[in-house]
Each structure stands twice: as C-alpha cells, then as structure tokens.
Coordinates of C-alpha atoms in Angstrom, one line a residue:
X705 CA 101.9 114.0 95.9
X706 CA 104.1 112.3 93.3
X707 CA 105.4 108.9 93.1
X708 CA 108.5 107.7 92.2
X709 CA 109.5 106.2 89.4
X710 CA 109.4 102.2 90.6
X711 CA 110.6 99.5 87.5
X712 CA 108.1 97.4 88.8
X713 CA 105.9 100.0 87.3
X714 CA 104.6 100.4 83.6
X715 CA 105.4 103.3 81.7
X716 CA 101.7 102.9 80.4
X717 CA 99.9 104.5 82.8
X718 CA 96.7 106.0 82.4
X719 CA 96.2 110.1 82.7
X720 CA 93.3 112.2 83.4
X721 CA 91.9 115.5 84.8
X722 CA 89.9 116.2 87.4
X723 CA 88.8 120.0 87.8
X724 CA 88.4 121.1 91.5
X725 CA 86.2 124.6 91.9
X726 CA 85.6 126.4 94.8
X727 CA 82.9 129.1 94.6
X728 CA 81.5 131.9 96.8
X729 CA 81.1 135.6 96.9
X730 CA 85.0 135.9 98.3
X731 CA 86.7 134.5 94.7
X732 CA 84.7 136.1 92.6
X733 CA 88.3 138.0 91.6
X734 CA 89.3 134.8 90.8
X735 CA 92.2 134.4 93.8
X736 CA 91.8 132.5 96.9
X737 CA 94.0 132.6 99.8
X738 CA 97.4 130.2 99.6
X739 CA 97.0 129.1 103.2
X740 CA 93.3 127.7 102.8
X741 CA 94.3 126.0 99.1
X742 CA 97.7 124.1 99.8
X743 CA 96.2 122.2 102.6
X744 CA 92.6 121.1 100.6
X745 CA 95.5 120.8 97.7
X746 CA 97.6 118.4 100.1
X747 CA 94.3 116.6 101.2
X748 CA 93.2 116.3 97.7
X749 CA 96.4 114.1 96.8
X750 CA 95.7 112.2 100.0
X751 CA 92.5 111.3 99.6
X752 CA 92.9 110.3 95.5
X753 CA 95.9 108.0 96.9
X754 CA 94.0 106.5 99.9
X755 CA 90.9 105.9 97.8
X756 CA 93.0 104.4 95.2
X757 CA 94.8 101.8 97.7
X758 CA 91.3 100.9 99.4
X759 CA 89.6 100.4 96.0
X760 CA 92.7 99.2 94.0
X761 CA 95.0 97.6 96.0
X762 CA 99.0 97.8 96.5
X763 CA 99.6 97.3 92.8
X764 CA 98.6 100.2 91.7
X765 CA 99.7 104.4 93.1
X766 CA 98.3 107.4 92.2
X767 CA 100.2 110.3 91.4
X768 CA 98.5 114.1 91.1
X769 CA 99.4 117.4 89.2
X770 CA 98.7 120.2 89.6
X771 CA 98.0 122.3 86.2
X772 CA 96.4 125.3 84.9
X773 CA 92.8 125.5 84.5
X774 CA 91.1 128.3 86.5
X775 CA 87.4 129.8 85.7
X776 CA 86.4 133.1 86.2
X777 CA 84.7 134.0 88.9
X778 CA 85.4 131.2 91.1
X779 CA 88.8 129.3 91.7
X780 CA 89.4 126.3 89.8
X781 CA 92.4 124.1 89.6
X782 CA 93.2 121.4 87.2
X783 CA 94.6 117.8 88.7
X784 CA 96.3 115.3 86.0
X785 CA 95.6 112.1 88.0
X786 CA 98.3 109.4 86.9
X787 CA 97.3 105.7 87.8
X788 CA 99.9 103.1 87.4
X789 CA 100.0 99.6 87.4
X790 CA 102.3 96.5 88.5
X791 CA 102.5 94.4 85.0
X792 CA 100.6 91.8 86.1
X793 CA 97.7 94.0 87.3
X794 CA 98.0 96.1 83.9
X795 CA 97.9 92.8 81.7
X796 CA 94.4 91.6 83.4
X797 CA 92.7 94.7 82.8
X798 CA 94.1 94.2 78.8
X799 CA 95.7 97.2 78.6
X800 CA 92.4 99.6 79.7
X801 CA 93.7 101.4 82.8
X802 CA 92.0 104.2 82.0
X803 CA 88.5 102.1 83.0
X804 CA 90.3 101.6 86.4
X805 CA 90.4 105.5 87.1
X806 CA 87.1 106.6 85.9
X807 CA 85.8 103.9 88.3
X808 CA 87.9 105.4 91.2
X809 CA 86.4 108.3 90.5
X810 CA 82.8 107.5 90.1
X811 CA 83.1 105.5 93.6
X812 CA 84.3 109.0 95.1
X813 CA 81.4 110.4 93.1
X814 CA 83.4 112.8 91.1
X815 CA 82.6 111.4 87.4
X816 CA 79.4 109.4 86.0
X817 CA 75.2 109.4 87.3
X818 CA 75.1 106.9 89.8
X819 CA 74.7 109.0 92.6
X820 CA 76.2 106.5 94.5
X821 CA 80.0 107.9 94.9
X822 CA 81.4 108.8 98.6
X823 CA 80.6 112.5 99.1
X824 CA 77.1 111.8 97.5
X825 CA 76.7 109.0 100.1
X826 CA 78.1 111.1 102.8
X827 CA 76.1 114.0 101.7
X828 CA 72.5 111.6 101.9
X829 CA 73.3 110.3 105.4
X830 CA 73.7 113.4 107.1
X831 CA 76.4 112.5 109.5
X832 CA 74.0 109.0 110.5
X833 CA 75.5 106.0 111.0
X834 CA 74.2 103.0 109.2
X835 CA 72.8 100.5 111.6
X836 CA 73.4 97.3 109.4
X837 CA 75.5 96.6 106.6
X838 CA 74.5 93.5 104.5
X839 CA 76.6 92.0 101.1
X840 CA 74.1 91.0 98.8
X841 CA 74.2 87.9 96.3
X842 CA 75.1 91.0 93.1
X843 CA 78.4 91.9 95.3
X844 CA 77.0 95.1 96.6
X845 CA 76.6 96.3 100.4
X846 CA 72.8 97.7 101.5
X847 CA 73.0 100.1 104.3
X848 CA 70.1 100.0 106.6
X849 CA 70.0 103.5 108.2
X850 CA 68.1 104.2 112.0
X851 CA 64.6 104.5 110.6
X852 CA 64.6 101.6 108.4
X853 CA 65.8 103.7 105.7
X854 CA 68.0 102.0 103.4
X855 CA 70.9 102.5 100.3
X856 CA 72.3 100.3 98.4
X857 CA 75.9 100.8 97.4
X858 CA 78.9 99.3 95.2
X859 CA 81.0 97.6 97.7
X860 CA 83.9 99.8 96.8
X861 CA 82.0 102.6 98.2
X862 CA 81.5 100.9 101.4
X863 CA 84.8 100.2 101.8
X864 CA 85.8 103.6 100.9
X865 CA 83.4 104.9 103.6
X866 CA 84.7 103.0 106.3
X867 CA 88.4 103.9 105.7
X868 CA 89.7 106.5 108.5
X869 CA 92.1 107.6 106.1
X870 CA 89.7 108.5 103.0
X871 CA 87.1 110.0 105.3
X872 CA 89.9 112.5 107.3
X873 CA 91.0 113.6 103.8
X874 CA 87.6 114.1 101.9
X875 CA 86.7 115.9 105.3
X876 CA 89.9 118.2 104.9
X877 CA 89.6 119.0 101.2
X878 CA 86.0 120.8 102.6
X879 CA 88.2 122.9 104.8
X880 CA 87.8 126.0 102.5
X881 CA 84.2 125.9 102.8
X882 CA 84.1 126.7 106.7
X883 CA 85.8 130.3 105.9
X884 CA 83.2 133.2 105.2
X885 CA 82.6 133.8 101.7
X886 CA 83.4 130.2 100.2
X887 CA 80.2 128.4 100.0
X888 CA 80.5 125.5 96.9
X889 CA 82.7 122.9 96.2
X890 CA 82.7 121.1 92.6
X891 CA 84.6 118.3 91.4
X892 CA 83.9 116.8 88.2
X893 CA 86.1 115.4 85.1
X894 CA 87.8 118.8 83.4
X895 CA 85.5 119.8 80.1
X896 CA 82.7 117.3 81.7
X897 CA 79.4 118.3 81.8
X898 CA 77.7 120.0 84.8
X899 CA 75.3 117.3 84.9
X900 CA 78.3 114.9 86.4
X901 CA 80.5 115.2 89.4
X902 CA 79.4 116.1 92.8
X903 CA 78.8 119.7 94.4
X904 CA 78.9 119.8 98.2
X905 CA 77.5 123.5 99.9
X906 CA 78.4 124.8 103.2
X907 CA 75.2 123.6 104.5
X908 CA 76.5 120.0 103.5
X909 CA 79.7 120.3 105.9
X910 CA 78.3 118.4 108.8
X911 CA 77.9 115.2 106.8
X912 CA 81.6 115.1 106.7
X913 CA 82.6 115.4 109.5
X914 CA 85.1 112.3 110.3
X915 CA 83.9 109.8 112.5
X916 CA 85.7 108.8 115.8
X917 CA 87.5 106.0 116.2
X918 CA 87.7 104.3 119.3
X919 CA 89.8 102.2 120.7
X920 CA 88.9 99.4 123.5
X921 CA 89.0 100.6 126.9
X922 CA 92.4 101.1 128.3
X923 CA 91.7 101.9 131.7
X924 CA 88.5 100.6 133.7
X925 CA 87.5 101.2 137.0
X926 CA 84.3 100.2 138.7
X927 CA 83.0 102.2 142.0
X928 CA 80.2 103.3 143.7
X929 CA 79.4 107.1 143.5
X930 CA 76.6 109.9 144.4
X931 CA 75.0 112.2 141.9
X932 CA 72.6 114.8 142.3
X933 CA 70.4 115.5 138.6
X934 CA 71.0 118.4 136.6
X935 CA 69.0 117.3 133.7
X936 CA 66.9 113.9 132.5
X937 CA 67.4 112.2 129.3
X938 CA 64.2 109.8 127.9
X939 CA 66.4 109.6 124.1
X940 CA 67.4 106.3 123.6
X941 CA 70.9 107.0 124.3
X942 CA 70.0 107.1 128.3
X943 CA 72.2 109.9 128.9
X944 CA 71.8 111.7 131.6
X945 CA 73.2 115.2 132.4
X946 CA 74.6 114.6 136.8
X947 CA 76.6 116.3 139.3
X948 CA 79.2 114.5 141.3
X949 CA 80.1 117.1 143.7
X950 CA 82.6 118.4 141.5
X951 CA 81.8 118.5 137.7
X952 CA 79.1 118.1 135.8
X953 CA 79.6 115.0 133.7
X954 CA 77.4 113.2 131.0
X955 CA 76.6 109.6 132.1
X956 CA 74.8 106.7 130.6
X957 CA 72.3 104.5 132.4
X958 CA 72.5 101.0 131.6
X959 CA 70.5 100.1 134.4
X960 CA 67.1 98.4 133.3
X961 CA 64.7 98.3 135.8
X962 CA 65.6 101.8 136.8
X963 CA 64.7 103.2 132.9
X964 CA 61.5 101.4 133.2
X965 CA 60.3 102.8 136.5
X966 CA 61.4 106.6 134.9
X967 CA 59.3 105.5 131.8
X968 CA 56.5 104.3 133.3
X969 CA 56.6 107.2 136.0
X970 CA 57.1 105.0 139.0
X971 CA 59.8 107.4 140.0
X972 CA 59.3 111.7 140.1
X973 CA 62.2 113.4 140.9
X974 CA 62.7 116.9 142.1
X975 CA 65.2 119.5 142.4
X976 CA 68.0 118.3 145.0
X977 CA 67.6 114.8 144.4
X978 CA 70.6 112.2 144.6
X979 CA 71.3 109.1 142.9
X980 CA 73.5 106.8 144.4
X981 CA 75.2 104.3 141.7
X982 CA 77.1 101.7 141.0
X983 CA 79.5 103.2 138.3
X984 CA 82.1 101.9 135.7
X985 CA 84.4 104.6 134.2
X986 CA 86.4 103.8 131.0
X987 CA 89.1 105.5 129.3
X988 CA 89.4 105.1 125.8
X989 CA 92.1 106.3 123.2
X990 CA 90.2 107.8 120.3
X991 CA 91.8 109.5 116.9
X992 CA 91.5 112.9 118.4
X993 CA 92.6 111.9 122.3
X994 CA 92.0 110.3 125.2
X995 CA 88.1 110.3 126.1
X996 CA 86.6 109.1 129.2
X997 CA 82.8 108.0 129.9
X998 CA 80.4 107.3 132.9
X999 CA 78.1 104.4 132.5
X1000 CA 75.7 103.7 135.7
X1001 CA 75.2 100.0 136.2
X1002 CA 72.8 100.6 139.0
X1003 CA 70.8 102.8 140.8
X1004 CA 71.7 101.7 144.3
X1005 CA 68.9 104.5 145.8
X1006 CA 67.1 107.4 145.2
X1007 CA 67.3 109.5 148.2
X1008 CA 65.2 112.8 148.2
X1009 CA 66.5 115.9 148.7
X1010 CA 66.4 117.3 152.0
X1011 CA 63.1 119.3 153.1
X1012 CA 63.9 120.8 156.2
X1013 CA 66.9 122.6 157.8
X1014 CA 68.3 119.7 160.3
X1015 CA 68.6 122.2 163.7
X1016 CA 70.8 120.1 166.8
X1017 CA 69.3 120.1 169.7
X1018 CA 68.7 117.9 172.7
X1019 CA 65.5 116.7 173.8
X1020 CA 62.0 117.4 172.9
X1021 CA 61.6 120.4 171.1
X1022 CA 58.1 122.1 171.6
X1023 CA 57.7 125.0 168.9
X1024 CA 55.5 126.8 171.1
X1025 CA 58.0 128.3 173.1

C-alpha cells in the first residue's frame, strides 16, 4: 500500500490518521480473525488511492500505514495516510496539503458534518440508481432519484460514486461485516469526535453492493421463438418470467401494443398458454461475466392452450356409440 519514493515528489507531504473500528458481539476480546482483516486492510489502501486519483488527479499518491491504535472491546486500527504532491501541484495549494486530505476524506465521508461523503450517499440511496444527474451553476451535481427525490452533492462525490474502482473497494472494506458477530463499521479522524465520520451497520450492507458494469452487446441474435408463461410482470421493468421448452428464462417485453392490451385487460391468459415472439438475444460482458438477456420485440400470437385431448380418427365420430 506504499509508494515509492519518486524525485518528482516533495518530501513535504502531508500526514494524518484515520481510525478504522469494527464492532460486534464477536471482538468484544479485542481480536478479530487475520483472514477477514488483511483483505478490508488491502481494500482500505485501495480505495484511499483510488479515491485520491479520481478526486486529485495523477499528481498526487496516497500512501497508508498501518499503526497501533486498538480500542477495547471492539477492533480498531490506526491508518497514517501520507498524501504527496508533484511540486507544481504543492506550490498552488501554498504549501497547505494537509487541506487536500481532509477534503479527500470528507468526500468519502470519513471526517467533517456534511453528510454528503460516499458511504453516507451510498448509505441514503439504498442501492437506487439516480435517474438524472445535473451540474449546477455552484459546481455541484444534483441527483434526481426514481420518485422525484433528489440530493445534491459536491461534484467530487459524484465522481467518486461513479468510479468502478472506488465503489469495488468501499464495497470490500464492508466484507467483515457479512460474518456473524461483526455488525458496525466506524471510520472517523483518530482522537475525532463521535459526532464525525461515518458508521455503516450490517443492515446498511445492501447499499454497497457494487454496481454492474456492462459492456455493449457482443453477440446479437434475432429469432423467432415459443413460450409458454410461468409468471406475469405489470412492474415497469416488463419482465416476464417464460418457458421455452427447456429453461425457464427472464425476458423483457418491449413490445407496446402488447403491454397495453395486458394493462387494459384486452388479453386473459390461462394456465398452458403460449406466446409466440419475435426475440433478440444479447450477450453482454459485464465485471462479473458474461450475461445474456431476452427481450421480446413482438408478440407474433397468443395461442390458447389446448382444451381437449386431440383423439385420431377417421370419419364422423358419433359419441353415442
């Protein structure tokens, strides 16, 4: 987690220390397991070096230490974050890098009152997506969440939340928290008040959860296919629950007219039933593999299902015999 030395580097550098708690019923002795603190250790440098080349560039590294500062009943750990500068960068901030690293932190949402630092963001939109994201005339980004609700957020925060990078590593230094008996995570300045900093619960672990990147299709293919229903959507996402003779697979309807007449119940549907569509399968690469998807262009026909046993025979058939 330690840079180099680099001449290009000055040897004034600014140095703090961020305290890192985790707390639950299973520390209380004050020891945690090695194998669930190197890695949130390891993603801890990560995410203090991503955040600090999306919110200050390639002039500046972050370097992090670990030291001693552990509190009883829980497990705490002491990081001496060192920020340095290229020259240049140093002599425009006048010699005050230490400003440069409290504000990294506060746009994590580890130091200062804001409330408006990454986890406390991430932690307020509940793994939601922001619809819209607008840069007003004061240089900050408002997020307009499904809803209508909105937040209004330094653009380094934005930026911060839509890195891959900072959002895998602030998900991973959580990892503790999905073991039994660890339930709290605390950062805040070491010696700070409780009043600053963030704490994240277990119960706040979905929120973090690191979004899926997705890649444009790679593969496409466009055929027509026969479905029978397993289950009906009327969400706005249109997915609908099908049976292709084979597997059960989760397709979208993009077809219109066809949502309408569901809607407006122009169309019942019983058990048996088949829909037979015009398709387009894609293939996408995403962060955590490949990932295919359905999406129904158009319902070709709705054929019922079958209400009688279809018998051969030849000729008129008279039951009475």
């Amino acid at each position: 987690m330690e840079v180099s030395d680099h001449a290009e580097y000055d040897a004034d550098m600014a140095r703090t220390t961020l305290r890192i708690t985790y707390d639950g019923p299973a520390l209380r002795d004050g020891t945690m397991e090695v194998r669930d603190l190197a890695p949130a250790l390891l993603a801890m440098g990560r995410l203090l070096e991503d955040a600090n080349r999306v919110v200050n560039g390639p002039k500046s590294q972050v370097a992090v230490r670990v030291t001693a500062g552990f509190k009883p009943g829980s497990f705490s750990v002491d990081l001496q974050t060192i920020q340095s500068f290229a020259a240049e960068i140093r002599d425009l901030l006048a010699g005050d890098t230490s400003t440069a690293l409290a504000n990294l932190w506060a746009h994590l949402g580890f130091f200062g009152l804001s409330g408006s630092g990454l986890f406390v963001l991430l932690r307020k939109l509940r793994g939601r997506r922001p619809e819209k994201a607008t840069i007003l005339k004061d240089g900050n980004v408002e997020l307009v969440l499904p809803g209508g609700e909105s937040h209004t957020i330094p653009k380094a925060v934005f930026d911060l939340l839509s890195d891959e990078g900072v959002r895998r590593s602030a998900a991973a230094v959580l990892e503790p928290l999905t073991k039994e008996g660890i339930d709290e995570f605390i950062a805040r300045p070491a010696g700070a008040p409780k009043t600053d900093g963030v704490v994240i619960t277990k119960e706040d672990l979905p929120s973090f959860a690191p979004p899926e990147v997705i890649q444009a299709p790679i593969v496409t293919n466009e055929r027509r296919a026969a479905f029978s229903i397993v289950s009906l959507s009327f969400q706005d996402d249109n997915k609908w629950r099908l049976y292709d003779g084979r597997n059960t697979v989760w397709a979208k309807i993009e077809d219109q007219v066809f949502i309408k007449a569901v809607n407006e119940a122009e169309i019942a549907f019983s058990k048996g039933d088949v829909l037979i569509c015009d398709i387009r399968e894609e293939q996408y690469e995403t962060t955590s593999g490949l990932r295919a998807e359905i999406i129904i262009t158009k319902v070709v026909e709705h054929r019922r299902a079958f209400r009688q046993v279809p018998l051969p025979f030849d000729g008129p058939f008279d039951g009475a015999r």
